[in-house]
Short mmCIF file of C-alpha atoms in Angstrom, two decimals:
data_model
loop_
_atom_site.label_atom_id
_atom_site.label_comp_id
_atom_site.label_asym_id
_atom_site.label_seq_id
_atom_site.Cartn_x
_atom_site.Cartn_y
_atom_site.Cartn_z
CA UNK A 198 16.78 -16.95 -6.02
CA UNK A 199 13.83 -14.65 -5.24
CA UNK A 200 15.32 -11.93 -7.45
CA UNK A 201 15.64 -14.43 -10.31
CA UNK A 202 12.03 -15.58 -9.84
CA UNK A 203 10.83 -11.97 -9.89
CA UNK A 204 12.70 -11.38 -13.14
CA UNK A 205 11.27 -14.52 -14.76
CA UNK A 206 7.74 -13.26 -14.09
CA UNK A 207 8.52 -9.65 -15.05
CA UNK A 208 7.06 -7.88 -18.08
CA UNK A 209 10.59 -7.23 -19.31
CA UNK A 210 11.33 -10.95 -19.53
CA UNK A 211 7.91 -11.78 -20.98
CA UNK A 212 8.20 -9.18 -23.76
CA UNK A 213 11.82 -10.12 -24.47
CA UNK A 214 10.93 -13.81 -24.63
CA UNK A 215 8.00 -13.13 -26.96
CA UNK A 216 10.21 -11.20 -29.38
CA UNK A 217 12.86 -13.93 -29.21
CA UNK A 218 10.21 -16.54 -30.05
CA UNK A 219 9.13 -14.47 -33.02
CA UNK A 220 12.76 -14.42 -34.13
CA UNK A 221 12.96 -18.21 -33.82
CA UNK A 222 9.73 -18.54 -35.80
CA UNK A 223 11.18 -16.32 -38.54
CA UNK A 224 14.30 -18.52 -38.60
CA UNK A 225 12.18 -21.67 -38.80
CA UNK A 226 10.26 -20.24 -41.74
CA UNK A 227 13.49 -19.38 -43.52
CA UNK A 228 13.26 -15.59 -43.28
CA UNK A 229 16.59 -15.35 -41.48
CA UNK A 230 19.56 -17.64 -41.85
CA UNK A 231 23.22 -17.21 -40.91
CA UNK A 232 22.66 -14.50 -38.30
CA UNK A 233 19.70 -16.15 -36.59
CA UNK A 234 21.31 -16.44 -33.13
CA UNK A 235 22.46 -12.80 -32.77
CA UNK A 236 19.12 -11.63 -34.17
CA UNK A 237 17.16 -13.69 -31.62
CA UNK A 238 19.39 -12.49 -28.78
CA UNK A 239 19.09 -8.92 -30.03
CA UNK A 240 15.30 -9.17 -30.15
CA UNK A 241 15.23 -10.42 -26.55
CA UNK A 242 17.54 -7.62 -25.41
CA UNK A 243 15.46 -5.06 -27.28
CA UNK A 244 12.29 -6.28 -25.57
CA UNK A 245 13.93 -6.04 -22.15
CA UNK A 246 15.25 -2.53 -22.80
CA UNK A 247 12.07 -0.97 -24.20
CA UNK A 248 9.64 -2.45 -21.68
CA UNK A 249 9.12 0.06 -18.86
CA UNK A 250 9.06 -0.99 -15.23
CA UNK A 251 6.00 0.39 -13.48
CA UNK A 252 6.59 1.50 -9.89
CA UNK A 253 3.75 2.30 -7.53
CA UNK A 254 4.28 4.92 -4.83
CA UNK A 255 1.18 4.96 -2.64
CA UNK A 256 2.38 6.35 0.70
CA UNK A 257 0.28 9.27 1.94
CA UNK A 258 1.60 12.36 3.69
CA UNK A 259 1.40 12.51 7.48
CA UNK A 260 -0.46 15.21 9.41
CA UNK A 261 -3.45 15.50 7.09
CA UNK A 262 -6.95 16.61 8.02
CA UNK A 263 -9.88 14.19 7.93
CA UNK A 264 -11.05 15.66 4.63
CA UNK A 265 -7.59 15.30 3.10
CA UNK A 266 -7.40 11.68 4.26
CA UNK A 267 -10.77 10.93 2.65
CA UNK A 268 -9.64 12.49 -0.62
CA UNK A 269 -6.29 10.66 -0.59
CA UNK A 270 -7.94 7.31 0.11
CA UNK A 271 -10.18 7.87 -2.91
CA UNK A 272 -7.13 8.57 -5.08
CA UNK A 273 -5.36 5.51 -3.64
CA UNK A 274 -8.22 3.20 -4.61
CA UNK A 275 -8.33 4.67 -8.11
CA UNK A 276 -4.61 3.96 -8.56
CA UNK A 277 -5.00 0.32 -7.51
CA UNK A 278 -8.23 -0.44 -9.38
CA UNK A 279 -6.65 -1.80 -12.57
CA UNK A 280 -4.19 -4.13 -10.85
CA UNK A 281 -6.13 -5.52 -7.90
CA UNK A 282 -8.46 -8.48 -8.43
CA UNK A 283 -12.10 -7.52 -7.83
CA UNK A 284 -12.31 -9.33 -4.49
CA UNK A 285 -9.21 -7.58 -3.12
CA UNK A 286 -10.40 -4.23 -4.46
CA UNK A 287 -13.65 -4.70 -2.52
CA UNK A 288 -11.67 -5.41 0.65
CA UNK A 289 -9.52 -2.32 0.17
CA UNK A 290 -12.68 -0.26 -0.43
CA UNK A 291 -14.25 -1.68 2.72
CA UNK A 292 -11.16 -0.72 4.76
CA UNK A 293 -11.26 2.79 3.30
CA UNK A 294 -14.96 3.13 4.10
CA UNK A 295 -14.37 1.98 7.67
CA UNK A 296 -11.55 4.49 8.16
CA UNK A 297 -13.79 7.30 6.90
CA UNK A 298 -16.50 6.21 9.36
CA UNK A 299 -14.03 6.14 12.26
CA UNK A 300 -12.32 9.48 11.65
CA UNK A 301 -15.01 11.63 13.36
CA UNK A 302 -15.02 9.29 16.38
CA UNK A 303 -11.27 9.58 16.92
CA UNK A 304 -11.05 13.19 18.04
CA UNK A 305 -12.37 12.47 21.54
CA UNK A 306 -9.57 9.97 22.09
CA UNK A 307 -6.62 11.41 20.21
CA UNK A 308 -6.54 14.59 22.31
CA UNK A 309 -5.95 12.35 25.30
CA UNK A 310 -2.93 10.82 23.59
CA UNK A 311 -4.70 7.55 22.85
CA UNK A 312 -2.55 5.29 20.70
CA UNK A 313 -5.53 3.71 18.98
CA UNK A 314 -6.52 6.99 17.34
CA UNK A 315 -2.98 7.27 16.00
CA UNK A 316 -3.07 3.72 14.61
CA UNK A 317 -6.35 4.20 12.78
CA UNK A 318 -4.86 7.21 11.01
CA UNK A 319 -1.69 5.22 10.36
CA UNK A 320 -3.83 2.57 8.69
CA UNK A 321 -4.98 5.23 6.23
CA UNK A 322 -1.64 6.98 5.79
CA UNK A 323 0.80 4.07 6.03
CA UNK A 324 -0.39 0.51 6.76
CA UNK A 325 -2.91 0.20 3.90
CA UNK A 326 -0.87 2.13 1.28
CA UNK A 327 2.38 0.30 2.14
CA UNK A 328 0.72 -3.11 2.01
CA UNK A 329 -0.84 -2.38 -1.38
CA UNK A 330 2.34 -0.76 -2.70
CA UNK A 331 4.52 -3.77 -1.90
CA UNK A 332 2.05 -6.09 -3.61
CA UNK A 333 1.51 -3.95 -6.71
CA UNK A 334 5.25 -3.54 -7.30
CA UNK A 335 5.51 -7.28 -7.90
CA UNK A 336 5.18 -8.57 -11.49
CA UNK A 337 1.52 -9.39 -12.13
CA UNK A 338 2.18 -13.04 -13.00
CA UNK A 339 4.43 -13.48 -9.94
CA UNK A 340 1.76 -12.03 -7.65
CA UNK A 341 -0.91 -14.39 -8.95
CA UNK A 342 1.03 -17.59 -9.56
CA UNK A 343 4.21 -17.80 -7.46
CA UNK A 344 3.78 -20.01 -4.40
CA UNK A 345 5.97 -19.09 -1.43
CA UNK A 346 7.39 -21.23 1.36
CA UNK A 347 4.10 -20.96 3.28
CA UNK A 348 2.16 -22.41 0.35
CA UNK A 349 0.46 -19.12 -0.54
CA UNK A 350 0.72 -16.80 -3.49
CA UNK A 351 1.32 -13.06 -2.90
CA UNK A 352 -2.29 -12.50 -3.96
CA UNK A 353 -3.52 -14.83 -1.22
CA UNK A 354 -1.16 -13.23 1.30
CA UNK A 355 -2.52 -9.79 0.43
CA UNK A 356 -6.04 -11.07 0.95
CA UNK A 357 -5.08 -12.26 4.43
CA UNK A 358 -3.43 -8.92 5.25
CA UNK A 359 -6.48 -6.96 4.14
CA UNK A 360 -8.76 -9.22 6.18
CA UNK A 361 -6.63 -8.56 9.26
CA UNK A 362 -6.81 -4.81 8.69
CA UNK A 363 -10.54 -4.93 8.08
CA UNK A 364 -11.19 -7.06 11.15
CA UNK A 365 -9.03 -4.89 13.38
CA UNK A 366 -10.80 -1.73 12.24
CA UNK A 367 -14.16 -3.36 12.91
CA UNK A 368 -12.99 -4.18 16.43
CA UNK A 369 -11.73 -0.63 16.82
CA UNK A 370 -15.15 0.75 15.91
CA UNK A 371 -16.85 -1.46 18.48
CA UNK A 372 -14.41 -0.47 21.22
CA UNK A 373 -14.66 3.22 20.35
CA UNK A 374 -18.43 3.10 20.68
CA UNK A 375 -18.11 1.23 23.98
CA UNK A 376 -15.39 3.59 25.20
CA UNK A 377 -13.14 0.70 26.26
CA UNK A 378 -9.79 2.49 26.27
CA UNK A 379 -7.74 -0.42 27.63
CA UNK A 380 -8.87 -2.85 24.93
CA UNK A 381 -8.39 -0.16 22.29
CA UNK A 382 -4.77 0.14 23.33
CA UNK A 383 -4.29 -3.63 22.98
CA UNK A 384 -5.89 -3.55 19.53
CA UNK A 385 -3.72 -0.58 18.57
CA UNK A 386 -0.54 -2.42 19.53
CA UNK A 387 -1.65 -5.36 17.37
CA UNK A 388 -2.03 -3.06 14.36
CA UNK A 389 1.33 -1.43 14.97
CA UNK A 390 3.16 -4.74 15.48
CA UNK A 391 1.55 -6.39 12.46
CA UNK A 392 1.72 -3.55 9.95
CA UNK A 393 4.48 -1.28 11.25
CA UNK A 394 6.81 -3.26 8.98
CA UNK A 395 4.81 -3.93 5.78
CA UNK A 396 4.64 -7.42 4.26
CA UNK A 397 7.03 -7.86 1.31
CA UNK A 398 5.05 -10.76 -0.26
CA UNK A 399 8.25 -12.50 -1.47
#
């Protein structure tokens, strides 16, 4: 059922349906006659076949330096700019900015094997890109309009996910500055449990 819903909202179906409607309009105006049905079906099939399916691949490579992470986050936000609503783009930018602020603070902790330092970098390299990737690979209309079992659209769900990431990073910054290792570990486990398996938004 979910697969069918995704197809209904897809660009392939929308373009195919538009061409089929144009075929029906041509039939109604008398431009086509006997072969109206196969022509309409053919127009729909043509629309489906020629419409490309855009796939986003946003995962970043592991083991990068701070400077490489900053550069990759900038590229990531550029890739998502056209598809994300302005409010969600601002949240993604805020998360990126917070990661960049935290990177210099992490070195003191990561050499001691602190899990929180690992999870902040995973937010940059995996959690944020995977969350955005899963959302952006949905048809645009589906992401904005389809209401799931929890009463939320994928767009609303993404907003909630980004708020969780943003809030957790803010808490991480506070704990890093306070040097509270135990609470940082708790916060790190929350990030890993929540975002280790990215939301599918279906």
